[in-house]
XYZ file of C-alpha atoms in Angstrom:
353
model
C -66.628 31.760 13.956
C -64.481 31.893 17.058
C -63.711 28.148 16.792
C -62.416 28.408 13.228
C -58.938 29.685 14.115
C -58.710 26.849 16.653
C -59.724 24.368 13.927
C -57.036 25.770 11.602
C -54.332 25.399 14.269
C -55.315 21.763 14.881
C -55.146 21.032 11.171
C -51.697 22.548 10.483
C -49.752 21.632 13.607
C -49.321 17.977 12.585
C -47.956 19.145 9.203
C -45.496 21.580 10.762
C -43.912 19.039 13.087
C -42.771 16.673 10.318
C -41.508 19.676 8.349
C -39.392 20.774 11.301
C -38.123 17.207 11.796
C -37.267 16.955 8.120
C -35.423 20.261 8.248
C -33.451 19.136 11.295
C -32.630 15.835 9.619
C -31.468 17.597 6.474
C -29.338 19.948 8.562
C -27.827 16.951 10.368
C -27.052 15.238 7.064
C -25.426 18.405 5.700
C -23.381 18.818 8.862
C -22.312 15.194 8.756
C -21.330 15.498 5.103
C -19.295 18.598 5.931
C -17.494 16.787 8.748
C -16.983 13.765 6.521
C -15.569 15.997 3.793
C -13.102 17.566 6.224
C -12.054 14.147 7.527
C -11.558 12.645 4.072
C -9.849 15.782 2.825
C -7.370 15.489 5.686
C -6.990 11.759 4.971
C -6.336 12.255 1.256
C -3.970 15.129 1.928
C -1.959 12.799 4.127
C -1.955 10.255 1.290
C -0.772 12.922 -1.095
C 1.855 14.553 1.086
C 5.214 15.241 -0.486
C 6.396 11.876 -1.777
C 10.070 12.652 -2.285
C 10.883 14.118 1.123
C 10.248 11.692 4.013
C 10.732 13.266 7.413
C 11.126 16.693 5.733
C 14.841 16.069 5.190
C 16.744 16.906 1.989
C 17.952 14.117 -0.267
C 20.815 12.167 1.270
C 19.631 12.848 4.827
C 17.277 11.241 7.316
C 15.513 11.978 10.582
C 14.887 9.085 12.935
C 12.314 8.864 15.710
C 12.078 11.961 17.882
C 15.303 13.477 16.557
C 14.769 17.087 15.533
C 17.720 17.443 13.171
C 18.386 15.688 9.889
C 21.521 13.574 9.654
C 23.397 12.645 6.479
C 23.226 9.014 5.423
C 25.755 7.049 7.444
C 28.992 6.197 5.648
C 31.024 2.977 5.752
C 33.108 4.400 8.587
C 30.085 5.490 10.624
C 28.309 2.151 10.131
C 31.381 0.170 11.184
C 32.009 2.391 14.202
C 28.501 3.271 15.452
C 26.205 0.360 14.489
C 26.081 -2.760 16.645
C 24.466 -5.995 15.497
C 22.045 -7.546 17.976
C 20.652 -10.641 16.216
C 19.849 -12.060 12.809
C 16.147 -11.700 12.032
C 15.953 -12.923 8.453
C 17.740 -14.167 5.378
C 16.787 -14.342 1.717
C 18.486 -15.209 -1.527
C 20.169 -11.796 -1.734
C 20.443 -10.450 1.825
C 20.753 -11.479 5.439
C 19.120 -9.094 7.867
C 20.204 -8.125 11.376
C 18.348 -6.229 14.060
C 20.948 -3.696 15.126
C 21.437 -0.597 17.262
C 22.588 2.900 16.426
C 22.777 5.542 19.150
C 20.420 3.480 21.361
C 17.870 3.213 18.540
C 16.856 -0.011 16.809
C 17.803 -0.155 13.126
C 18.069 -2.841 10.449
C 21.379 -3.846 8.889
C 21.233 -5.809 5.624
C 24.280 -7.532 4.138
C 24.866 -9.425 0.897
C 24.356 -13.177 1.267
C 25.643 -14.477 -2.063
C 28.430 -12.722 -3.953
C 26.945 -13.979 -7.233
C 23.916 -11.758 -6.562
C 25.814 -8.537 -5.870
C 24.265 -6.874 -8.921
C 20.797 -7.489 -7.473
C 21.948 -6.088 -4.137
C 23.409 -2.952 -5.710
C 20.293 -2.497 -7.859
C 18.170 -2.646 -4.702
C 20.393 -0.021 -3.081
C 20.154 2.203 -6.164
C 16.344 1.960 -6.103
C 16.234 2.591 -2.350
C 18.252 5.795 -2.723
C 16.350 7.085 -5.745
C 12.836 6.275 -4.493
C 12.991 7.617 -0.939
C 9.451 8.737 -0.165
C 6.556 8.120 2.178
C 5.994 4.820 0.348
C 9.509 3.386 0.857
C 11.358 2.263 3.980
C 13.685 4.995 5.202
C 17.334 4.674 4.231
C 19.779 5.552 7.031
C 23.088 4.711 5.395
C 24.984 2.284 3.190
C 28.448 0.969 2.330
C 28.796 -0.248 -1.239
C 32.291 -1.628 -0.677
C 31.009 -3.916 2.077
C 27.580 -4.497 0.490
C 25.777 -3.147 3.542
C 22.522 -1.183 3.831
C 21.096 0.429 6.976
C 17.361 1.140 7.179
C 14.700 2.119 9.708
C 13.375 -0.609 12.016
C 9.657 -1.420 12.111
C 8.853 -3.816 14.982
C 5.622 -5.171 13.429
C 7.662 -6.674 10.608
C 6.441 -7.700 7.171
C 2.827 -7.944 6.036
C 3.014 -11.728 6.324
C 2.286 -11.284 10.024
C -0.663 -8.894 9.599
C -3.401 -11.260 10.786
C -1.358 -12.391 13.776
C -0.675 -8.752 14.693
C -4.384 -7.887 14.498
C -5.172 -10.654 16.989
C -2.834 -9.173 19.612
C -5.041 -7.472 22.272
C -3.230 -4.144 21.764
C -4.195 -4.056 18.074
C -7.611 -5.734 18.046
C -9.266 -2.326 17.708
C -7.531 -2.013 14.318
C -9.132 -5.204 13.014
C -11.965 -3.496 11.126
C -13.005 -3.300 7.480
C -12.171 0.407 7.548
C -8.569 -0.042 8.721
C -8.023 -3.042 6.452
C -9.275 -1.123 3.411
C -6.911 1.731 4.279
C -4.009 -0.759 4.262
C -5.142 -1.937 0.811
C -5.195 1.713 -0.283
C -1.624 2.091 0.984
C -0.587 -0.948 -1.055
C -2.213 0.305 -4.265
C -0.681 3.748 -3.613
C 2.753 2.112 -3.609
C 2.043 0.329 -6.905
C 0.837 3.623 -8.381
C 4.015 5.349 -7.127
C 6.254 2.685 -8.696
C 4.399 2.919 -12.002
C 4.930 6.698 -12.109
C 8.200 6.957 -10.183
C 10.924 9.573 -10.734
C 12.857 6.856 -12.592
C 9.962 5.887 -14.858
C 7.578 2.925 -14.871
C 8.892 0.236 -12.509
C 7.517 -3.307 -12.172
C 7.439 -5.125 -8.814
C 8.952 -8.417 -9.952
C 9.404 -10.137 -6.564
C 5.730 -11.082 -6.626
C 5.302 -14.605 -7.934
C 3.015 -15.691 -5.082
C 1.102 -14.002 -2.271
C 3.598 -14.904 0.439
C 6.442 -13.441 -1.613
C 4.498 -10.225 -2.189
C 3.718 -9.801 1.510
C 7.370 -10.333 2.445
C 8.346 -7.276 0.368
C 6.300 -4.851 2.475
C 6.445 -3.656 6.082
C 3.662 -2.752 8.502
C 4.470 0.392 10.474
C 3.504 0.950 14.101
C 0.871 3.492 13.036
C -0.595 0.948 10.594
C 0.659 2.034 7.212
C 2.396 0.017 4.520
C 5.935 0.585 3.214
C 7.758 -1.239 0.451
C 10.980 -2.671 1.841
C 12.627 -4.814 -0.834
C 13.474 -3.210 -4.164
C 16.021 -5.709 -5.503
C 13.829 -6.804 -8.430
C 12.405 -3.612 -9.920
C 12.995 -3.455 -13.698
C 12.063 -0.479 -15.840
C 9.441 -0.394 -18.593
C 10.140 2.123 -21.356
C 7.498 1.864 -24.061
C 8.902 4.696 -26.174
C 12.199 2.802 -26.380
C 10.423 -0.529 -26.855
C 11.723 -1.853 -23.544
C 9.532 -4.336 -21.671
C 10.518 -6.647 -18.808
C 10.708 -10.265 -17.709
C 10.624 -11.173 -14.025
C 13.570 -13.540 -13.833
C 14.767 -16.227 -16.200
C 12.730 -19.174 -14.950
C 9.273 -20.371 -15.905
C 6.493 -18.884 -13.772
C 3.405 -20.949 -12.997
C 0.114 -20.565 -11.153
C -2.937 -18.327 -11.213
C -1.333 -15.650 -9.044
C 1.037 -14.467 -11.770
C -0.495 -12.714 -14.766
C -1.323 -14.729 -17.915
C 1.383 -12.958 -19.919
C 3.975 -14.101 -17.365
C 3.231 -17.772 -18.061
C 4.850 -19.849 -20.778
C 2.594 -19.378 -23.825
C 3.632 -22.378 -25.933
C 2.136 -25.252 -23.967
C 3.496 -28.241 -22.081
C 4.896 -29.893 -25.214
C 7.412 -27.083 -25.780
C 10.204 -26.919 -23.154
C 10.636 -23.520 -21.520
C 13.352 -21.323 -22.996
C 13.986 -17.895 -21.563
C 14.969 -16.477 -24.966
C 11.561 -17.452 -26.377
C 9.563 -16.048 -23.474
C 7.823 -12.787 -24.522
C 8.395 -9.753 -22.263
C 5.572 -7.783 -20.641
C 4.798 -4.521 -18.865
C 3.610 -3.137 -15.502
C 0.069 -4.463 -15.940
C 1.313 -7.690 -14.306
C 1.160 -5.742 -11.022
C -2.477 -4.803 -11.699
C -3.459 -8.477 -12.191
C -2.259 -9.260 -8.651
C -4.037 -6.405 -6.838
C -7.339 -8.277 -6.210
C -5.554 -11.220 -4.578
C -3.420 -9.006 -2.354
C -6.421 -6.859 -1.406
C -8.415 -9.979 -0.563
C -5.727 -10.798 1.995
C -5.874 -7.270 3.406
C -9.654 -7.315 3.788
C -9.649 -10.595 5.692
C -12.885 -11.916 7.179
C -14.096 -9.220 9.541
C -17.552 -7.688 9.758
C -18.145 -5.516 6.716
C -15.300 -6.909 4.601
C -17.689 -8.731 2.256
C -19.536 -5.459 1.631
C -16.207 -3.875 0.667
C -15.489 -6.774 -1.692
C -18.892 -6.285 -3.301
C -18.162 -2.612 -3.977
C -14.741 -3.508 -5.412
C -16.073 -6.334 -7.601
C -16.135 -4.396 -10.880
C -12.656 -2.861 -10.568
C -11.214 -6.218 -9.509
C -12.872 -7.926 -12.481
C -11.219 -5.311 -14.707
C -7.847 -6.031 -13.054
C -8.261 -9.686 -14.071
C -8.775 -8.989 -17.778
C -6.680 -11.428 -19.793
C -5.424 -8.699 -22.120
C -3.017 -6.415 -20.178
C -4.047 -3.330 -22.160
C -7.651 -3.778 -20.993
C -6.732 -3.626 -17.310
C -7.027 -0.294 -15.457
C -4.016 1.727 -14.417
C -2.898 1.732 -10.789
C -4.215 5.307 -10.539
C -7.686 4.183 -11.676
C -7.681 1.371 -9.122
C -6.567 3.788 -6.402
C -9.285 6.291 -7.326
C -11.913 3.549 -7.096
C -10.640 2.352 -3.711
C -10.843 5.882 -2.338
C -14.360 6.392 -3.681
C -15.488 3.141 -2.069
C -13.949 4.176 1.256
C -15.749 7.538 1.089
C -19.068 5.909 0.209
C -18.882 3.273 2.943
C -17.816 5.755 5.622
C -20.779 7.949 4.688
C -23.172 4.997 4.828
C -21.747 3.814 8.142
C -22.038 7.298 9.624
C -25.717 7.711 8.645
C -27.333 4.258 8.609
C -30.957 4.529 7.575
C -30.725 8.211 6.639
C -31.849 7.462 3.088
C -34.931 5.627 4.336
C -35.744 8.460 6.762
C -35.644 10.953 3.925
């Protein structure tokens, strides 16, 4: 009889140890989920910070770099007197762009290239003023009479140089599926912002091929995406029956949406007047191709593509009305990021449980 208690202890000890281990594992999972929730909550709050007040300055003002006070947008007189051109860094159909200096700070000065395109230039300026937000390059000043715009300088340049930037030793640590997916989220956030902007539903028309799309956006030093070129941003107004056409020439290729291509076949010569207009769902069609560029070919990027397969297939629906909204795409991207971060943080946890 005296050995029985000893026998009982020997029988139950092996059962208690796994129970304790399981409890500890569950506690670890709960703690990790709590930390993950706090991290993602902070991340999404940063994505959702006030969109119409960059730098916490009132409309018509800006704050540059480490400056504590907001300054009003620079006038023609201030630009002519205080801004010094350093070198030309780019030129397009509408603007030529100069790296410049204002009060010992690098800035970008854009000037009209072709007087026949002044309406495009002024439209871009109008959009830049009206859409100032965390998604749009910061406006520092302008001079309509001289067709001049002054904006914030971002040394990493346009998204066309993303892969080259990520191969620079200083930035190699950023070349991960996680960081690349966050850049894709930034891009889709911009499309969502344009589709629900203070001005209404705007379509990003300077997007007839991947290279053109990438040239419209900037990469910031803290690895976020800003839209930089707003010259071609027409308004969709369904209630008024207003749709858009991106230019007056025939668009070709798989990158542009089906509704942007000439619908009457090769035997019928293209005529702009016969080309049907379309809506903002052209931007949705292009999201998978742009995101594919963002994701690149790093470890884990194919897993991200797999998780995005269904939403990207929906983006490529031939009928525009069947494609998801930019908000639905953005929601899916964020869910995938959350899921993959959780799986990366606790590899094998499911099997252990």
